């Protein structure tokens, strides 16, 4: 019984963390290129509704996930066009993108309220999923859970072990220098923005296709903002973003279990706990101020106008 | 799909235009009734039930009435503006359908003494402001009875929103009813601190089921807890609207808000010139609370018993809060033969015996 419950808590934690992780990893790449996109919540919602729409129209779960990424990327393209080409303020444009995405997804989703699609299927990894405790906790999830871990690993590898990643990070440190060396700053940043949008869309679709297979207006319920915060507290490091997402998910799930057992703690306090715990842990691991500064993209949020 | 979206946009625009047109037509003697919703009119839950009530009243009263609505109105300063605008544009009666519209309703009502106002789920009245609410706890007594019969582990789980009397009434009513048919039942409650967060509601239901619960009840508005129960092959109960289509087998039944009769009566009173501020709290008997579609998988005897409980409450043979009722600590609330008064219900701030945990404050 104890083993079963622990396994269930860990599994639920990973599931609760997956949409946050996907959105945070995307935003991390965007911010590493020097662009701050506060529209994560809006992109997630548009991804959620697009994925649900395509799945329920017969496109299947896979088609839904692709559609969600495209829809998120399309929203990001709008943001990229405004901020990178027309040089609008990134903070204001990002906030507007969230409002736009909230409204657009509500409008597009009107016909899907009250319907459902088959839940994204679980894939039991042979042999590993048979291990007591660890099996149900880690090796009996849907494809997107495994995918989110692989994406995190790939992003880490790309950013810190490849030439392309070095160039992308250079955009975030000093666009002027990167431009002087001859790199296409706008193009690379645009690509990073698109990746961020696609991941946010995928995170949104995880909610509408796997977590709770339904469409409901504003169903992300603030998870886009949590993802944004995770990027900062993770000091722009992919594995720390994953750790942060899992801590957030873990405390969320644990407090629900504690309540179910009849332990008396104010629910307002418990609702706050995931945020507080994540902040505390990530502040502790990033308490070295110089290292935070080293990790923060120096040109974050600064518009770039190519000279000559 | 894009075509259907376009047609929806056009449809919405037409509805708005119609609403505006309706606002200008006072001379033809029609009574104009306005509705303010906190969510979208098609949210699949709370606001949609109010909108269905509006349509029912419109249908019942035909061309004696013109109805219009404003949806997704935030509770706060914006609400006052929207209500005032509706009053100024010639509405005769305005239904403000969410608790948070209370102060705005009272304020605007003072400025428009000739307009009638009806505020749902609040407690402030005035010469031209009536209030109305439904006795949802009557429905909870029915589903509590069913849950007591359906559980195999003798553990029922309750996904709850906020610790206010209305929600606590529901938990207690369900627990009393479940233990009346199955004394071994316990009720585990998880507060999610939100009316609407599908992800968190689902996680709460899953946490409860991981702890051995095999029947899920909910007093939050999304179908997520019900879906989570369905995923494991357990029973769940819908909320606000009929959630049958989300989980046809797993939704044993649900509690459906039904406002159509009430809206028809109150608008009729305005037409007749007999409207007076009221304080209506109606249940099964007033047809304000209904049961949702029953699952085909539901055992026939459980369904029959549920319908009997509904009928007994409707005819007054049974009260969901009839003594003896004991609190968690065993102390007596009321002895056998007595029932809790409406005032006592409105201030309910304790769990009855059988509920696990304590009410957060």
mmCIF file of N, CA and C in Angstrom, chain A residues 22 43 65 68-74 76 193-203:
data_model
loop_
_atom_site.group_PDB
_atom_site.id
_atom_site.type_symbol
_atom_site.label_atom_id
_atom_site.label_comp_id
_atom_site.label_asym_id
_atom_site.label_seq_id
_atom_site.Cartn_x
_atom_site.Cartn_y
_atom_site.Cartn_z
ATOM 1 N N UNK A 22 7.397 21.598 -20.543
ATOM 2 C CA UNK A 22 7.409 21.867 -21.982
ATOM 3 C C UNK A 22 7.410 23.367 -22.250
ATOM 4 N N UNK A 43 -0.154 31.387 -25.751
ATOM 5 C CA UNK A 43 0.269 30.382 -26.725
ATOM 6 C C UNK A 43 -0.148 28.981 -26.277
ATOM 7 N N UNK A 65 -1.207 16.932 -31.630
ATOM 8 C CA UNK A 65 0.021 17.479 -31.061
ATOM 9 C C UNK A 65 0.770 18.323 -32.098
ATOM 10 N N UNK A 68 -1.021 21.542 -32.467
ATOM 11 C CA UNK A 68 -0.789 22.409 -31.308
ATOM 12 C C UNK A 68 0.551 23.126 -31.442
ATOM 13 N N UNK A 69 1.566 22.391 -31.901
ATOM 14 C CA UNK A 69 2.883 23.023 -32.064
ATOM 15 C C UNK A 69 2.827 24.092 -33.143
ATOM 16 N N UNK A 70 2.144 23.781 -34.251
ATOM 17 C CA UNK A 70 2.033 24.763 -35.336
ATOM 18 C C UNK A 70 1.270 25.997 -34.867
ATOM 19 N N UNK A 71 0.189 25.774 -34.115
ATOM 20 C CA UNK A 71 -0.619 26.896 -33.656
ATOM 21 C C UNK A 71 0.178 27.760 -32.680
ATOM 22 N N UNK A 72 0.901 27.107 -31.759
ATOM 23 C CA UNK A 72 1.733 27.860 -30.826
ATOM 24 C C UNK A 72 2.803 28.640 -31.571
ATOM 25 N N UNK A 73 3.395 28.001 -32.576
ATOM 26 C CA UNK A 73 4.437 28.664 -33.364
ATOM 27 C C UNK A 73 3.851 29.818 -34.169
ATOM 28 N N UNK A 74 2.625 29.671 -34.636
ATOM 29 C CA UNK A 74 1.991 30.756 -35.392
ATOM 30 C C UNK A 74 1.780 31.973 -34.496
ATOM 31 N N UNK A 76 3.570 32.644 -31.902
ATOM 32 C CA UNK A 76 4.904 33.157 -31.645
ATOM 33 C C UNK A 76 5.411 33.944 -32.849
ATOM 34 N N UNK A 193 12.157 32.154 -31.093
ATOM 35 C CA UNK A 193 10.794 32.527 -30.691
ATOM 36 C C UNK A 193 9.802 31.464 -31.169
ATOM 37 N N UNK A 194 9.992 30.999 -32.404
ATOM 38 C CA UNK A 194 9.096 29.971 -32.945
ATOM 39 C C UNK A 194 9.172 28.688 -32.124
ATOM 40 N N UNK A 195 10.405 28.296 -31.742
ATOM 41 C CA UNK A 195 10.561 27.087 -30.931
ATOM 42 C C UNK A 195 9.823 27.250 -29.600
ATOM 43 N N UNK A 196 9.970 28.422 -29.006
ATOM 44 C CA UNK A 196 9.272 28.688 -27.739
ATOM 45 C C UNK A 196 7.773 28.541 -27.895
ATOM 46 N N UNK A 197 7.240 29.074 -29.000
ATOM 47 C CA UNK A 197 5.805 28.992 -29.247
ATOM 48 C C UNK A 197 5.353 27.560 -29.447
ATOM 49 N N UNK A 198 6.148 26.796 -30.209
ATOM 50 C CA UNK A 198 5.782 25.404 -30.476
ATOM 51 C C UNK A 198 5.742 24.601 -29.174
ATOM 52 N N UNK A 199 6.725 24.833 -28.296
ATOM 53 C CA UNK A 199 6.761 24.094 -27.022
ATOM 54 C C UNK A 199 5.601 24.513 -26.117
ATOM 55 N N UNK A 200 5.281 25.813 -26.094
ATOM 56 C CA UNK A 200 4.137 26.276 -25.292
ATOM 57 C C UNK A 200 2.858 25.633 -25.820
ATOM 58 N N UNK A 201 2.728 25.586 -27.149
ATOM 59 C CA UNK A 201 1.554 24.954 -27.742
ATOM 60 C C UNK A 201 1.455 23.488 -27.349
ATOM 61 N N UNK A 202 2.606 22.822 -27.349
ATOM 62 C CA UNK A 202 2.643 21.407 -26.971
ATOM 63 C C UNK A 202 2.250 21.227 -25.500
ATOM 64 N N UNK A 203 2.752 22.133 -24.659
ATOM 65 C CA UNK A 203 2.386 22.091 -23.235
ATOM 66 C C UNK A 203 0.881 22.275 -23.051
#
